[in-house]
mmCIF file with all atom_site columns, C-alpha atoms in Angstrom:
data_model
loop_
_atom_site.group_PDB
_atom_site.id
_atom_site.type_symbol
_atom_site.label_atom_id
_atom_site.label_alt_id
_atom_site.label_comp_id
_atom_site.label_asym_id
_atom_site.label_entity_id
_atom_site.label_seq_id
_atom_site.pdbx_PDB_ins_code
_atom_site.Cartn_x
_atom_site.Cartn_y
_atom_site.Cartn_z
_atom_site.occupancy
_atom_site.B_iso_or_equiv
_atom_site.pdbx_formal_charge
_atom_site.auth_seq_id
_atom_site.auth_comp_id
_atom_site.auth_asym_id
_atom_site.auth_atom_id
_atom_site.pdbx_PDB_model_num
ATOM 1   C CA . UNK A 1 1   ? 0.000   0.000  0.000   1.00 0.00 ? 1   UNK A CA 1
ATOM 2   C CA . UNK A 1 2   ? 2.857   1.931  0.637   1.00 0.00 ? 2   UNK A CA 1
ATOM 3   C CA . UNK A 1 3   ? 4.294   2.141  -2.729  1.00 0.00 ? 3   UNK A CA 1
ATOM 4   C CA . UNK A 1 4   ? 0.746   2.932  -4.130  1.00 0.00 ? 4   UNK A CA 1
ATOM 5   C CA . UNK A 1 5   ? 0.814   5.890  -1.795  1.00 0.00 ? 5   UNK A CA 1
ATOM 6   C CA . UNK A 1 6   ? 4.207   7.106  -3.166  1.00 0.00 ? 6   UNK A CA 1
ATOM 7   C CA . UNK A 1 7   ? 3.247   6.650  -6.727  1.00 0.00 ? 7   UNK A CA 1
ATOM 8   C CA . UNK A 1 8   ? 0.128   8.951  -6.464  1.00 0.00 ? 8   UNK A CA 1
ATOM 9   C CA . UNK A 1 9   ? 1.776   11.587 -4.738  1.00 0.00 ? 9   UNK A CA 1
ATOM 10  C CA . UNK A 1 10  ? 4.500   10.810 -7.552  1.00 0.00 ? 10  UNK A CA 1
ATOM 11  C CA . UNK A 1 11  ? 1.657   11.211 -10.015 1.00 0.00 ? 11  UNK A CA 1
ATOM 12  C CA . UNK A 1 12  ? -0.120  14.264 -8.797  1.00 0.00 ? 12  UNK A CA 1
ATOM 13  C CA . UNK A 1 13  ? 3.339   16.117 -8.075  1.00 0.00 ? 13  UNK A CA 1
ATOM 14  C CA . UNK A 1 14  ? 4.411   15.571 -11.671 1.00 0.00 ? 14  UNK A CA 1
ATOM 15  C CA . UNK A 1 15  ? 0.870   16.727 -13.004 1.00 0.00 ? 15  UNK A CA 1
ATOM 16  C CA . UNK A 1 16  ? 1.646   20.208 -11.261 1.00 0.00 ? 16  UNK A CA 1
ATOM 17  C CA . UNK A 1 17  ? 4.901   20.458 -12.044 1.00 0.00 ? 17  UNK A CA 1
ATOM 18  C CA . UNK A 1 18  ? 3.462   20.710 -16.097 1.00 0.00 ? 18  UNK A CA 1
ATOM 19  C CA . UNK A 1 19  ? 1.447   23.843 -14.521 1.00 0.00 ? 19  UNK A CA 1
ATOM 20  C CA . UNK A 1 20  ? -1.777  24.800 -17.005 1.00 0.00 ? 20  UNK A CA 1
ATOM 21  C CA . UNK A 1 21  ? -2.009  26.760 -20.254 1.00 0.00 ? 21  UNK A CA 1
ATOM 22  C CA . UNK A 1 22  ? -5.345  28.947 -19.940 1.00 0.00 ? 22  UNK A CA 1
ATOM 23  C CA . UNK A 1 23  ? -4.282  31.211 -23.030 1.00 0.00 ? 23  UNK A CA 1
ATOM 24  C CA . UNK A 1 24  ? -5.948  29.004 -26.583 1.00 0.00 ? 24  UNK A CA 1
ATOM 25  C CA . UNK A 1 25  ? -8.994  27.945 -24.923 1.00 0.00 ? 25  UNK A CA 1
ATOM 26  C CA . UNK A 1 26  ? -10.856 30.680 -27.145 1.00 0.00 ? 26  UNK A CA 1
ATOM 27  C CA . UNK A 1 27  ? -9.287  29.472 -30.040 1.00 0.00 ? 27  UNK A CA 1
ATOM 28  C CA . UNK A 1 28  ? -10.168 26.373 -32.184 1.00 0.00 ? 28  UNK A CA 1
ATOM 29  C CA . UNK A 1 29  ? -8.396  23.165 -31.893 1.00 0.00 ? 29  UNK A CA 1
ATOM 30  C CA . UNK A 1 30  ? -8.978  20.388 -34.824 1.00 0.00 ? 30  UNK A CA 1
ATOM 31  C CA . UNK A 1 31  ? -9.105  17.689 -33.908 1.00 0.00 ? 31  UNK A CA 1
ATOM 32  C CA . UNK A 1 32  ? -10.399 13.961 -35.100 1.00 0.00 ? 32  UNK A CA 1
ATOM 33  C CA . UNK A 1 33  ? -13.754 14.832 -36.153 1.00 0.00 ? 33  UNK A CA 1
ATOM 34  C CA . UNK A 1 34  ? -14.209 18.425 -36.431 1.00 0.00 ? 34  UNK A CA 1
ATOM 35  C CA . UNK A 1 35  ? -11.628 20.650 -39.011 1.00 0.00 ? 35  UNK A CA 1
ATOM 36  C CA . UNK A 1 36  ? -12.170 24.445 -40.781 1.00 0.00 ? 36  UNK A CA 1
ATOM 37  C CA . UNK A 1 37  ? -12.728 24.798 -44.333 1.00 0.00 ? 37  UNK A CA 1
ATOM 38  C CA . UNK A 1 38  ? -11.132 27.271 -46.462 1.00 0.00 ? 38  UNK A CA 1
ATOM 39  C CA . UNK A 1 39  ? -14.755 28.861 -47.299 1.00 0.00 ? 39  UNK A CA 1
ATOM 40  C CA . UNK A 1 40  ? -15.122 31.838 -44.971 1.00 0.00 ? 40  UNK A CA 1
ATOM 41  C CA . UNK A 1 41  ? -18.200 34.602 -45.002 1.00 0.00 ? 41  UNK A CA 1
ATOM 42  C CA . UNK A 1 42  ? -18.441 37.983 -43.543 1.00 0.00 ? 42  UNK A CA 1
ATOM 43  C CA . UNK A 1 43  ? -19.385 38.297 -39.825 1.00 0.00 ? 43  UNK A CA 1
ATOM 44  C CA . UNK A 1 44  ? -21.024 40.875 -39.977 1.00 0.00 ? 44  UNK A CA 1
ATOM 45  C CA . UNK A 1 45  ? -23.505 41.086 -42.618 1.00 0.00 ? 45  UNK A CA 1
ATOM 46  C CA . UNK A 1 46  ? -23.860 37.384 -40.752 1.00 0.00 ? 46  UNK A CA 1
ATOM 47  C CA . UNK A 1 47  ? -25.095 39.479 -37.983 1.00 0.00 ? 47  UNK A CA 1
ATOM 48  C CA . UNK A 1 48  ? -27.159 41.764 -39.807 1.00 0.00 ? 48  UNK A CA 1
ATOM 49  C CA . UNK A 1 49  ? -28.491 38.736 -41.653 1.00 0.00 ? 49  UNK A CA 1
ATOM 50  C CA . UNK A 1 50  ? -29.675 37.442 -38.099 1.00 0.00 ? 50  UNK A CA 1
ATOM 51  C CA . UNK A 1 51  ? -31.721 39.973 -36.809 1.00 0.00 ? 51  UNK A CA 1
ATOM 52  C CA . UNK A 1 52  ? -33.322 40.520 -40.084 1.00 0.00 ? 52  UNK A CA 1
ATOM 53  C CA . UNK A 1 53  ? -34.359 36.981 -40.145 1.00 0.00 ? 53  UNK A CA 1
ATOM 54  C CA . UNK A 1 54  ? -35.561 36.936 -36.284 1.00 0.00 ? 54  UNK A CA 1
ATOM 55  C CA . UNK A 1 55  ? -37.850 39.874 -37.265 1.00 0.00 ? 55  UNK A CA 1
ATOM 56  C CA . UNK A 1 56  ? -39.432 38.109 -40.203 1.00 0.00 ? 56  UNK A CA 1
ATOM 57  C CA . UNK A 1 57  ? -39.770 34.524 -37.786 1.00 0.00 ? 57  UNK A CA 1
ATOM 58  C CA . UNK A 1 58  ? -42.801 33.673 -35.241 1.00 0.00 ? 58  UNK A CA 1
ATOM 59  C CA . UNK A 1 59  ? -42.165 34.446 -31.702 1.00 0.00 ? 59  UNK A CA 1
ATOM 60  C CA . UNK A 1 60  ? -38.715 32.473 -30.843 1.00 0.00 ? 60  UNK A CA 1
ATOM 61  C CA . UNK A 1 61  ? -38.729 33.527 -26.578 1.00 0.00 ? 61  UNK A CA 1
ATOM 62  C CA . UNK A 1 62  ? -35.734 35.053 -24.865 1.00 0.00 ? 62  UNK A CA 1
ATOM 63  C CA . UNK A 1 63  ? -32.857 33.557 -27.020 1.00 0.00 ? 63  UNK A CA 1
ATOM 64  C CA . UNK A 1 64  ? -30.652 34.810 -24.119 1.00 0.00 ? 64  UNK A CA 1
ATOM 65  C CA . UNK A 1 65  ? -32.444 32.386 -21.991 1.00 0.00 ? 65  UNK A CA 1
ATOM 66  C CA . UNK A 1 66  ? -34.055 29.509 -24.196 1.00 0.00 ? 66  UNK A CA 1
ATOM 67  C CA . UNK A 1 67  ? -32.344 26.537 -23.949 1.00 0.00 ? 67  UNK A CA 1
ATOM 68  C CA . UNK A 1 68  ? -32.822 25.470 -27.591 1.00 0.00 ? 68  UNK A CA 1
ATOM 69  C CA . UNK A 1 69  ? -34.054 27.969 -30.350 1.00 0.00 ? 69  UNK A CA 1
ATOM 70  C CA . UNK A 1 70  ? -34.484 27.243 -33.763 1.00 0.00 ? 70  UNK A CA 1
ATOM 71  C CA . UNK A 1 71  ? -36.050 28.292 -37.232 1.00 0.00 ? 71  UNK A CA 1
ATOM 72  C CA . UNK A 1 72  ? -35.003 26.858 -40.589 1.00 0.00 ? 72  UNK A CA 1
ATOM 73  C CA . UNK A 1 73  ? -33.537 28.549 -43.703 1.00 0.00 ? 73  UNK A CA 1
ATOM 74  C CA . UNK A 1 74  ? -34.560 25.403 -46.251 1.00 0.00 ? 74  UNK A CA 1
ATOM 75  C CA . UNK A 1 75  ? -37.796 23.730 -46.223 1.00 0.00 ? 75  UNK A CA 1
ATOM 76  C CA . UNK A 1 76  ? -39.009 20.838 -48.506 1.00 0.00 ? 76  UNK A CA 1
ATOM 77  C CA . UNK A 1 77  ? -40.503 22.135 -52.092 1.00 0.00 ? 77  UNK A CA 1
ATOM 78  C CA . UNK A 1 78  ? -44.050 24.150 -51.053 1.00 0.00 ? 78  UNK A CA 1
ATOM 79  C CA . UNK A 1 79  ? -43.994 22.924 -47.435 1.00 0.00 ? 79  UNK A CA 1
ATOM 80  C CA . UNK A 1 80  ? -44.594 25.768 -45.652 1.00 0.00 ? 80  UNK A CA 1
ATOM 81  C CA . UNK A 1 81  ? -45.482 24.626 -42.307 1.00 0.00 ? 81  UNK A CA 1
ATOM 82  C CA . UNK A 1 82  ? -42.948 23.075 -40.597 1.00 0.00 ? 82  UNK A CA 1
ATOM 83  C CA . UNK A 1 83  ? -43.361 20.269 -37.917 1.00 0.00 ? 83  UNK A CA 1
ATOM 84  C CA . UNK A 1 84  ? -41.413 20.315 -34.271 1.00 0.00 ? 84  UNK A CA 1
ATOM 85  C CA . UNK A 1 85  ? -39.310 17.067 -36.334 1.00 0.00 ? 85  UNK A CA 1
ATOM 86  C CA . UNK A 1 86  ? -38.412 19.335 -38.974 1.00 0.00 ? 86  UNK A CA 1
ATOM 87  C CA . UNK A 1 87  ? -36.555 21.201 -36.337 1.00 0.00 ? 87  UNK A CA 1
ATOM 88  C CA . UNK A 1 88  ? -34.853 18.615 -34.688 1.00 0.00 ? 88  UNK A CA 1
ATOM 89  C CA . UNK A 1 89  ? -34.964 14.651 -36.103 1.00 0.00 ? 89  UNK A CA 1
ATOM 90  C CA . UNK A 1 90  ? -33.348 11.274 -35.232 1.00 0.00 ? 90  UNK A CA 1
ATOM 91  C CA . UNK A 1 91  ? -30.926 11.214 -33.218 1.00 0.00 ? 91  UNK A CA 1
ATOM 92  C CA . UNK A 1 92  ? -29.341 8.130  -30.722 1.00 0.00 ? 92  UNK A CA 1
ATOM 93  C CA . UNK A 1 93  ? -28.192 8.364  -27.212 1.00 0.00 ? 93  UNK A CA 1
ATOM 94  C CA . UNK A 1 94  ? -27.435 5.778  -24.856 1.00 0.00 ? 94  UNK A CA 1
ATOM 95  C CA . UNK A 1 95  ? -29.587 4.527  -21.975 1.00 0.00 ? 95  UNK A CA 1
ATOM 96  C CA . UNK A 1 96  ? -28.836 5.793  -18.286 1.00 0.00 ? 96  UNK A CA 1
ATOM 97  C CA . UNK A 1 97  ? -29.464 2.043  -17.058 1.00 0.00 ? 97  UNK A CA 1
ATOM 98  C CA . UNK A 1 98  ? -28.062 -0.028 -19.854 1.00 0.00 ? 98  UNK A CA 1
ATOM 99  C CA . UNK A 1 99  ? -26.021 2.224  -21.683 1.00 0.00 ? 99  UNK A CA 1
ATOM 100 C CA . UNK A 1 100 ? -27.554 0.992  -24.561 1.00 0.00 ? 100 UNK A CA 1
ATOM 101 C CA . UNK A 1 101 ? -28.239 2.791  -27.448 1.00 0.00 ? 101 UNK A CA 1
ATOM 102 C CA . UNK A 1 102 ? -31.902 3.772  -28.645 1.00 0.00 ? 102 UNK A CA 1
ATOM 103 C CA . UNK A 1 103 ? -32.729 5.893  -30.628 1.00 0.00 ? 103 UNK A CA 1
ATOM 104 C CA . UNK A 1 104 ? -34.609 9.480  -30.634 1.00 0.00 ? 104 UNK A CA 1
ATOM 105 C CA . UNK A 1 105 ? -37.813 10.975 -32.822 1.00 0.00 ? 105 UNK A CA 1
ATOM 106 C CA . UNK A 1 106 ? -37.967 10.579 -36.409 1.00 0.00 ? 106 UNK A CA 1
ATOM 107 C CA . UNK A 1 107 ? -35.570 10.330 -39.207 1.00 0.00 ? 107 UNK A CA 1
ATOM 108 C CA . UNK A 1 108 ? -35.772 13.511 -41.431 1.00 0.00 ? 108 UNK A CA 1
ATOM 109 C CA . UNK A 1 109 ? -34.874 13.140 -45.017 1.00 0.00 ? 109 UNK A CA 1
ATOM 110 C CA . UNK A 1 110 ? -32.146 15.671 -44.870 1.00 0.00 ? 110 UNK A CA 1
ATOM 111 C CA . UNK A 1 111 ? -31.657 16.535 -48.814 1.00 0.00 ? 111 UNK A CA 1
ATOM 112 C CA . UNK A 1 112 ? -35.854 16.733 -49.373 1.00 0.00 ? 112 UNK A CA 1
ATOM 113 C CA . UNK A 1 113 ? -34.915 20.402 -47.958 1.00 0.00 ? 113 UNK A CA 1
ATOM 114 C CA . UNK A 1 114 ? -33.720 22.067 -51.082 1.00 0.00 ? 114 UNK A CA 1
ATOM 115 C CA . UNK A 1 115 ? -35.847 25.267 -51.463 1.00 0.00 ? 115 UNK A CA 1
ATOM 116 C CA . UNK A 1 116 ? -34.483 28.196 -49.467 1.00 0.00 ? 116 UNK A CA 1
ATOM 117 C CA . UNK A 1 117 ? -37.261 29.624 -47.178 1.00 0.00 ? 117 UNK A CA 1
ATOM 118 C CA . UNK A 1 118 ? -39.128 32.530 -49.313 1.00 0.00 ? 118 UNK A CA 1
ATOM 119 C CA . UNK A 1 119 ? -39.010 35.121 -45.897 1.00 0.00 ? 119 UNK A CA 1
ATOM 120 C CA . UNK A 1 120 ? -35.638 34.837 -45.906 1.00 0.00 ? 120 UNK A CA 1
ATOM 121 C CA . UNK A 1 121 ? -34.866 35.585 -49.358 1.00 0.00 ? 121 UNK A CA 1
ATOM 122 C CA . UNK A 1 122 ? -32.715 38.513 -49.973 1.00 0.00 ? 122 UNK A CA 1
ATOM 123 C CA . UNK A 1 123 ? -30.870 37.913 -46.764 1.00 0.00 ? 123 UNK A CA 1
ATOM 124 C CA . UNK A 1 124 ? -27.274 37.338 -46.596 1.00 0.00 ? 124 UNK A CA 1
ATOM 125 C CA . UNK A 1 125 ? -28.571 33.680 -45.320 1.00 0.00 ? 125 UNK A CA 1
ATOM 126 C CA . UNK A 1 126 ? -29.296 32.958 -49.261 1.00 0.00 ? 126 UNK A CA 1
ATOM 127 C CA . UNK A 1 127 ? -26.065 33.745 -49.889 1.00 0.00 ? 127 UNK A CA 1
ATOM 128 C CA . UNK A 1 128 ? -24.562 31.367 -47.638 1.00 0.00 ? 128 UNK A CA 1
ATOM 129 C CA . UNK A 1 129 ? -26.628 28.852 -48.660 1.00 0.00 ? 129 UNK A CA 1
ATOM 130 C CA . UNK A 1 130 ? -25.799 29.868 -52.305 1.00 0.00 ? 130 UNK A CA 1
ATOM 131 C CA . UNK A 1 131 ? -21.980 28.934 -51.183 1.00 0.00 ? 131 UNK A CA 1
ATOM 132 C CA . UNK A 1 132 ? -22.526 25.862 -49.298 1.00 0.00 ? 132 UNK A CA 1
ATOM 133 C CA . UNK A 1 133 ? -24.503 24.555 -52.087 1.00 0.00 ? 133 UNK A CA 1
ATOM 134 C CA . UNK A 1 134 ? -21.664 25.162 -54.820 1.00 0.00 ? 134 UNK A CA 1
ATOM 135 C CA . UNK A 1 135 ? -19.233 22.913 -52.628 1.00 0.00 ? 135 UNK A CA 1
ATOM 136 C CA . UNK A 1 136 ? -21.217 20.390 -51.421 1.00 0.00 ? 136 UNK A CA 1
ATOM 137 C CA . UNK A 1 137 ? -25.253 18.930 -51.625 1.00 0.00 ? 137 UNK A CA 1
ATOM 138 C CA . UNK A 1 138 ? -26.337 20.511 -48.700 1.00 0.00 ? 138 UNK A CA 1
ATOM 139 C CA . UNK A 1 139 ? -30.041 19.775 -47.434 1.00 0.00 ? 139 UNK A CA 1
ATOM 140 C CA . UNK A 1 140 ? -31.709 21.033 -44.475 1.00 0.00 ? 140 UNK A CA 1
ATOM 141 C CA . UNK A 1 141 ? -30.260 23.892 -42.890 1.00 0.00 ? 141 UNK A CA 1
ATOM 142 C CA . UNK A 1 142 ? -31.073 25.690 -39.777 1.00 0.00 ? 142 UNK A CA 1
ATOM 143 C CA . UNK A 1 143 ? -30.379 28.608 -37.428 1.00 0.00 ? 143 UNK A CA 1
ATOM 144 C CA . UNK A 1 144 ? -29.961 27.198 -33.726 1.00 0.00 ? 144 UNK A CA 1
ATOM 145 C CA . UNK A 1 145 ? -29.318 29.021 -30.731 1.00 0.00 ? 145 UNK A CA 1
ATOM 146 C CA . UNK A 1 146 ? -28.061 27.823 -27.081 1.00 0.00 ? 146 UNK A CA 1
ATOM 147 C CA . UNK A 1 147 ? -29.129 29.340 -24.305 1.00 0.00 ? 147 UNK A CA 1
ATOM 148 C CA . UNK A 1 148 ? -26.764 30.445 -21.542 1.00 0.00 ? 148 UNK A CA 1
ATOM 149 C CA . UNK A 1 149 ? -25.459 27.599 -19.653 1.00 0.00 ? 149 UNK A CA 1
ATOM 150 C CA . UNK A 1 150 ? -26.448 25.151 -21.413 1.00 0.00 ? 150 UNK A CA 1
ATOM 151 C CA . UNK A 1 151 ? -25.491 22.118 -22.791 1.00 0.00 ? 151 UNK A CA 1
ATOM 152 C CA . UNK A 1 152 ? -27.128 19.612 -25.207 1.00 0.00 ? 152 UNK A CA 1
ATOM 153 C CA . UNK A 1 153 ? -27.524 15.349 -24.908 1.00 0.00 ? 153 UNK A CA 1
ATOM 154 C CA . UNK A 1 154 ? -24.498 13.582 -25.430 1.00 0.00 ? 154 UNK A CA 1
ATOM 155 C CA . UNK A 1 155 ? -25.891 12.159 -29.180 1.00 0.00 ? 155 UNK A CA 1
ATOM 156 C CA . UNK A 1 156 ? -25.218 11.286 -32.609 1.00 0.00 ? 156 UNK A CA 1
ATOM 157 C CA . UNK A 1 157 ? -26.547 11.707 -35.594 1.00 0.00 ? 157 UNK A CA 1
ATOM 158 C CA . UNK A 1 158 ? -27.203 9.865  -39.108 1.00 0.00 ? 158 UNK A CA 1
ATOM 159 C CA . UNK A 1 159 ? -25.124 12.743 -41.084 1.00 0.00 ? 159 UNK A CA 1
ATOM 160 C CA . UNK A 1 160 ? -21.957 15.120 -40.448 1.00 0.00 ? 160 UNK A CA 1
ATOM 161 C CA . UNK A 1 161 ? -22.940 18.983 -40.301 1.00 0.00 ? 161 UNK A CA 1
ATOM 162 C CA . UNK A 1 162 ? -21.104 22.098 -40.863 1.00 0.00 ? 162 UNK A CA 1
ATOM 163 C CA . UNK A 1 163 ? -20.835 24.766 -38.832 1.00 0.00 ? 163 UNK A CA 1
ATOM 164 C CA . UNK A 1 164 ? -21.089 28.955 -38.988 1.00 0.00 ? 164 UNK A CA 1
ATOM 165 C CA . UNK A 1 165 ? -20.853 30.323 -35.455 1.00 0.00 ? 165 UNK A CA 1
ATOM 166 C CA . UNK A 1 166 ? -22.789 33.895 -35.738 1.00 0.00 ? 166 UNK A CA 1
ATOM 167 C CA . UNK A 1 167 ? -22.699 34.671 -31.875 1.00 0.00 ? 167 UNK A CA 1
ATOM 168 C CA . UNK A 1 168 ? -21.046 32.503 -29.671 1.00 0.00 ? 168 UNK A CA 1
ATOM 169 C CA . UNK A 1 169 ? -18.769 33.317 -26.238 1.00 0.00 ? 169 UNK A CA 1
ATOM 170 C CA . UNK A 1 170 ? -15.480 31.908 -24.588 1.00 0.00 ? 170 UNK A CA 1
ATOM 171 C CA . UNK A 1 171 ? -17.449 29.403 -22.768 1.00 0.00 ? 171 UNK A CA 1
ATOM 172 C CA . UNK A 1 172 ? -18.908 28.295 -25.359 1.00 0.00 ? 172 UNK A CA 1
ATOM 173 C CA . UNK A 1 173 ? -17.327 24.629 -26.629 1.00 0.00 ? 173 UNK A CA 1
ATOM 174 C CA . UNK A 1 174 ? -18.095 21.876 -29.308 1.00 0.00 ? 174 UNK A CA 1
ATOM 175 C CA . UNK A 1 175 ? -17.053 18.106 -28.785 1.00 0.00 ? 175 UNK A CA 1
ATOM 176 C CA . UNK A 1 176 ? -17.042 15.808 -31.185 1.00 0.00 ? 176 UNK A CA 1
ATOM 177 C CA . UNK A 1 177 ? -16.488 11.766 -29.710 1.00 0.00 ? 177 UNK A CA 1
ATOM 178 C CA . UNK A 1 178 ? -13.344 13.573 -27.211 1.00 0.00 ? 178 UNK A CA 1
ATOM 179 C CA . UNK A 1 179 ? -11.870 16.069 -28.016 1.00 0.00 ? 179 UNK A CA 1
ATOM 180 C CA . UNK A 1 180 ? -13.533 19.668 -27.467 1.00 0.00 ? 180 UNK A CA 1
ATOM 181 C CA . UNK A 1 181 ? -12.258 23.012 -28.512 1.00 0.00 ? 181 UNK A CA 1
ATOM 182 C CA . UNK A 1 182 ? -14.546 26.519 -28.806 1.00 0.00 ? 182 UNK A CA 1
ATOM 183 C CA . UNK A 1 183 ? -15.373 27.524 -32.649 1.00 0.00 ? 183 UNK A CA 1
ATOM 184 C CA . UNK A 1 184 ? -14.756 31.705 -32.652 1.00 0.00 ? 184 UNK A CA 1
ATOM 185 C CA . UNK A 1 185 ? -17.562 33.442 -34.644 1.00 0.00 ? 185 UNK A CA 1
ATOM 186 C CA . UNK A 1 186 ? -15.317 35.153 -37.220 1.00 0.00 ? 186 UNK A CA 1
ATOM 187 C CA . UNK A 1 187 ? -17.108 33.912 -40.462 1.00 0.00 ? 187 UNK A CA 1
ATOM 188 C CA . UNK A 1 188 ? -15.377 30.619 -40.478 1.00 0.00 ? 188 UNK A CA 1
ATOM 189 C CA . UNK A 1 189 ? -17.151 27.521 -41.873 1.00 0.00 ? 189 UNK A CA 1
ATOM 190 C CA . UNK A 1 190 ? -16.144 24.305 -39.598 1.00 0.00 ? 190 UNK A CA 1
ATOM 191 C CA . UNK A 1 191 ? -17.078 20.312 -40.604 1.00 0.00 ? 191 UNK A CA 1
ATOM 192 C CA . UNK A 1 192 ? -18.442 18.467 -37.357 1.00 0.00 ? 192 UNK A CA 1
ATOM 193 C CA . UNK A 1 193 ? -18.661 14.533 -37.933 1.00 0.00 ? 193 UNK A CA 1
ATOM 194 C CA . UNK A 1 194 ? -21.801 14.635 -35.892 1.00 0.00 ? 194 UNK A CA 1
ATOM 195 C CA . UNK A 1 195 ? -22.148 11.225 -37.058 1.00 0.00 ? 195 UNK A CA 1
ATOM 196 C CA . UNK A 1 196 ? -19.643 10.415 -33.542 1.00 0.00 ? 196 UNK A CA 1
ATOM 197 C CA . UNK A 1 197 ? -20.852 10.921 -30.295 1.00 0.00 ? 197 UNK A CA 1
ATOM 198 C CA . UNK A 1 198 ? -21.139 14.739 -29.359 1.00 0.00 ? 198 UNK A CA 1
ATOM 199 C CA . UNK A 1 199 ? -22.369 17.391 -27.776 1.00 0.00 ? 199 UNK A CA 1
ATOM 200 C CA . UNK A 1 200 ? -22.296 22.028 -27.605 1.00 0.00 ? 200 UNK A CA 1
ATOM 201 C CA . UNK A 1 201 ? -22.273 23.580 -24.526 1.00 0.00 ? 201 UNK A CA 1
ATOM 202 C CA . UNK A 1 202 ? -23.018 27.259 -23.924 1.00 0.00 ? 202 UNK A CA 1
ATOM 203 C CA . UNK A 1 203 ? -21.461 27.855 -20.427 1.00 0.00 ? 203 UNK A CA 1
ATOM 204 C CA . UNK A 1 204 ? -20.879 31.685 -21.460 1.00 0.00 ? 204 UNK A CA 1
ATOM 205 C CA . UNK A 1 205 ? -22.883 34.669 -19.957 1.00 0.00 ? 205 UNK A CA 1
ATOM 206 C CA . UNK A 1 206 ? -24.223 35.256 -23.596 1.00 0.00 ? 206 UNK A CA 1
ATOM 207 C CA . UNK A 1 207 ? -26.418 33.014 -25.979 1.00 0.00 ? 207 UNK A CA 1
ATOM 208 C CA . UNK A 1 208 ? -24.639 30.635 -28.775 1.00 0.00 ? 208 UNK A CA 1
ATOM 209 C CA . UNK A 1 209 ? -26.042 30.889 -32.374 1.00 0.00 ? 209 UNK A CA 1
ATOM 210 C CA . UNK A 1 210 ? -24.945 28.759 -35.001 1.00 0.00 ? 210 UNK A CA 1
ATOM 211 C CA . UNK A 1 211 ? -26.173 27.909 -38.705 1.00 0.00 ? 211 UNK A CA 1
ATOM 212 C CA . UNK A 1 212 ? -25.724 24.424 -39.112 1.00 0.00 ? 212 UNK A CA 1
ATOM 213 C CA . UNK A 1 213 ? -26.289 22.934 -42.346 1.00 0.00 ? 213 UNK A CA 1
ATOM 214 C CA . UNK A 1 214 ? -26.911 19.079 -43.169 1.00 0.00 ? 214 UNK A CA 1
#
């Protein structure tokens, strides 16, 4: 028992002799799962973009406050009333109990979203979505927010998503499977392989808005 004693005050004396870097934590990290793309859009007609769009939506609540706010920016062809699914979809977690995995809600067929949402025309938005679309076949796309601390389930998802932070805060952090890092909102476009086990957490004093496209 001895010796076990010795090696964990070995352990923990060598842990704080490598002291603690608090200086990148506001920066992003790749890392397996989650990288930047060259692609990069204008922060702040992103902004101006937002507000525009939140004055042209139903009532969305205290986005300061809600814990998960959403509205889309593609709907399928001439649906224009959107269901609570729409807004979220299938998703898996893992049982408390068994740690099993079960699934959540309905699938959503991601790529019948290819008609970008009449309000929203003329916004910046359409230009974005103009972009994506030239790279890659992107399908439904959305505007979620994250409430002040606040964190999602720990979940995956049937498809990878990218990323556009439009307001986010220090405390705000992505992880993807293990490794976690913060994703500035500075116009950069980031690839999540949400298909791994992840989660965002808002534990900033401000909400976290993303766009996050299929």
């Amino acid at each position: 028992m001895e010796e076990a004693v010795i090696r964990d005050r070995q352990k923990v004396a060598d842990w704080l002799a490598q002291g603690v870097d608090s200086s990148a934590v506001h920066r992003f990290v790749p890392g397996p799962g989650i990288g930047k793309l060259d692609l990069k859009f204008d922060i702040g007609k992103l902004l101006e973009a937002l507000e525009t769009c939140l004055d042209r939506v139903d009532s969305q609540g205290n986005w300061v406050d809600q814990g998960f706010g959403a509205f889309s920016l593609t709907r399928r062809p001439g649906i224009e009333k959107e269901t609570a699914n729409d807004l979220s979809g299938r998703y898996w977690l893992r049982n408390a109990q068994s740690y099993e995995e079960e699934p959540r809600e309905e699938l959503v067929d991601e790529f019948a979203f290819t008609e970008f949402v009449p309000r929203f025309a003329g916004t910046y938005f359409e230009d974005v979505h103009a972009a994506l679309s030239a790279r890659f076949p992107i399908g439904r796309m959305r505007v979620l927010s994250k409430g002040r601390y606040n964190c999602n389930s720990w979940h995956r998802d049937p498809e990878p998503r990218l990323h556009i932070p439009i307001v986010t805060n220090p405390g705000s952090l992505f992880i993807v499977n293990h490794h976690v890092t913060h994703l500035p909102a500075d116009g950069s476009v980031y690839f999540t392989d949400t298909r791994g086990y992840h989660t965002a957490l808002n534990g900033g004093e401000t909400r976290r808005v993303h766009i996050v496209a299929a």
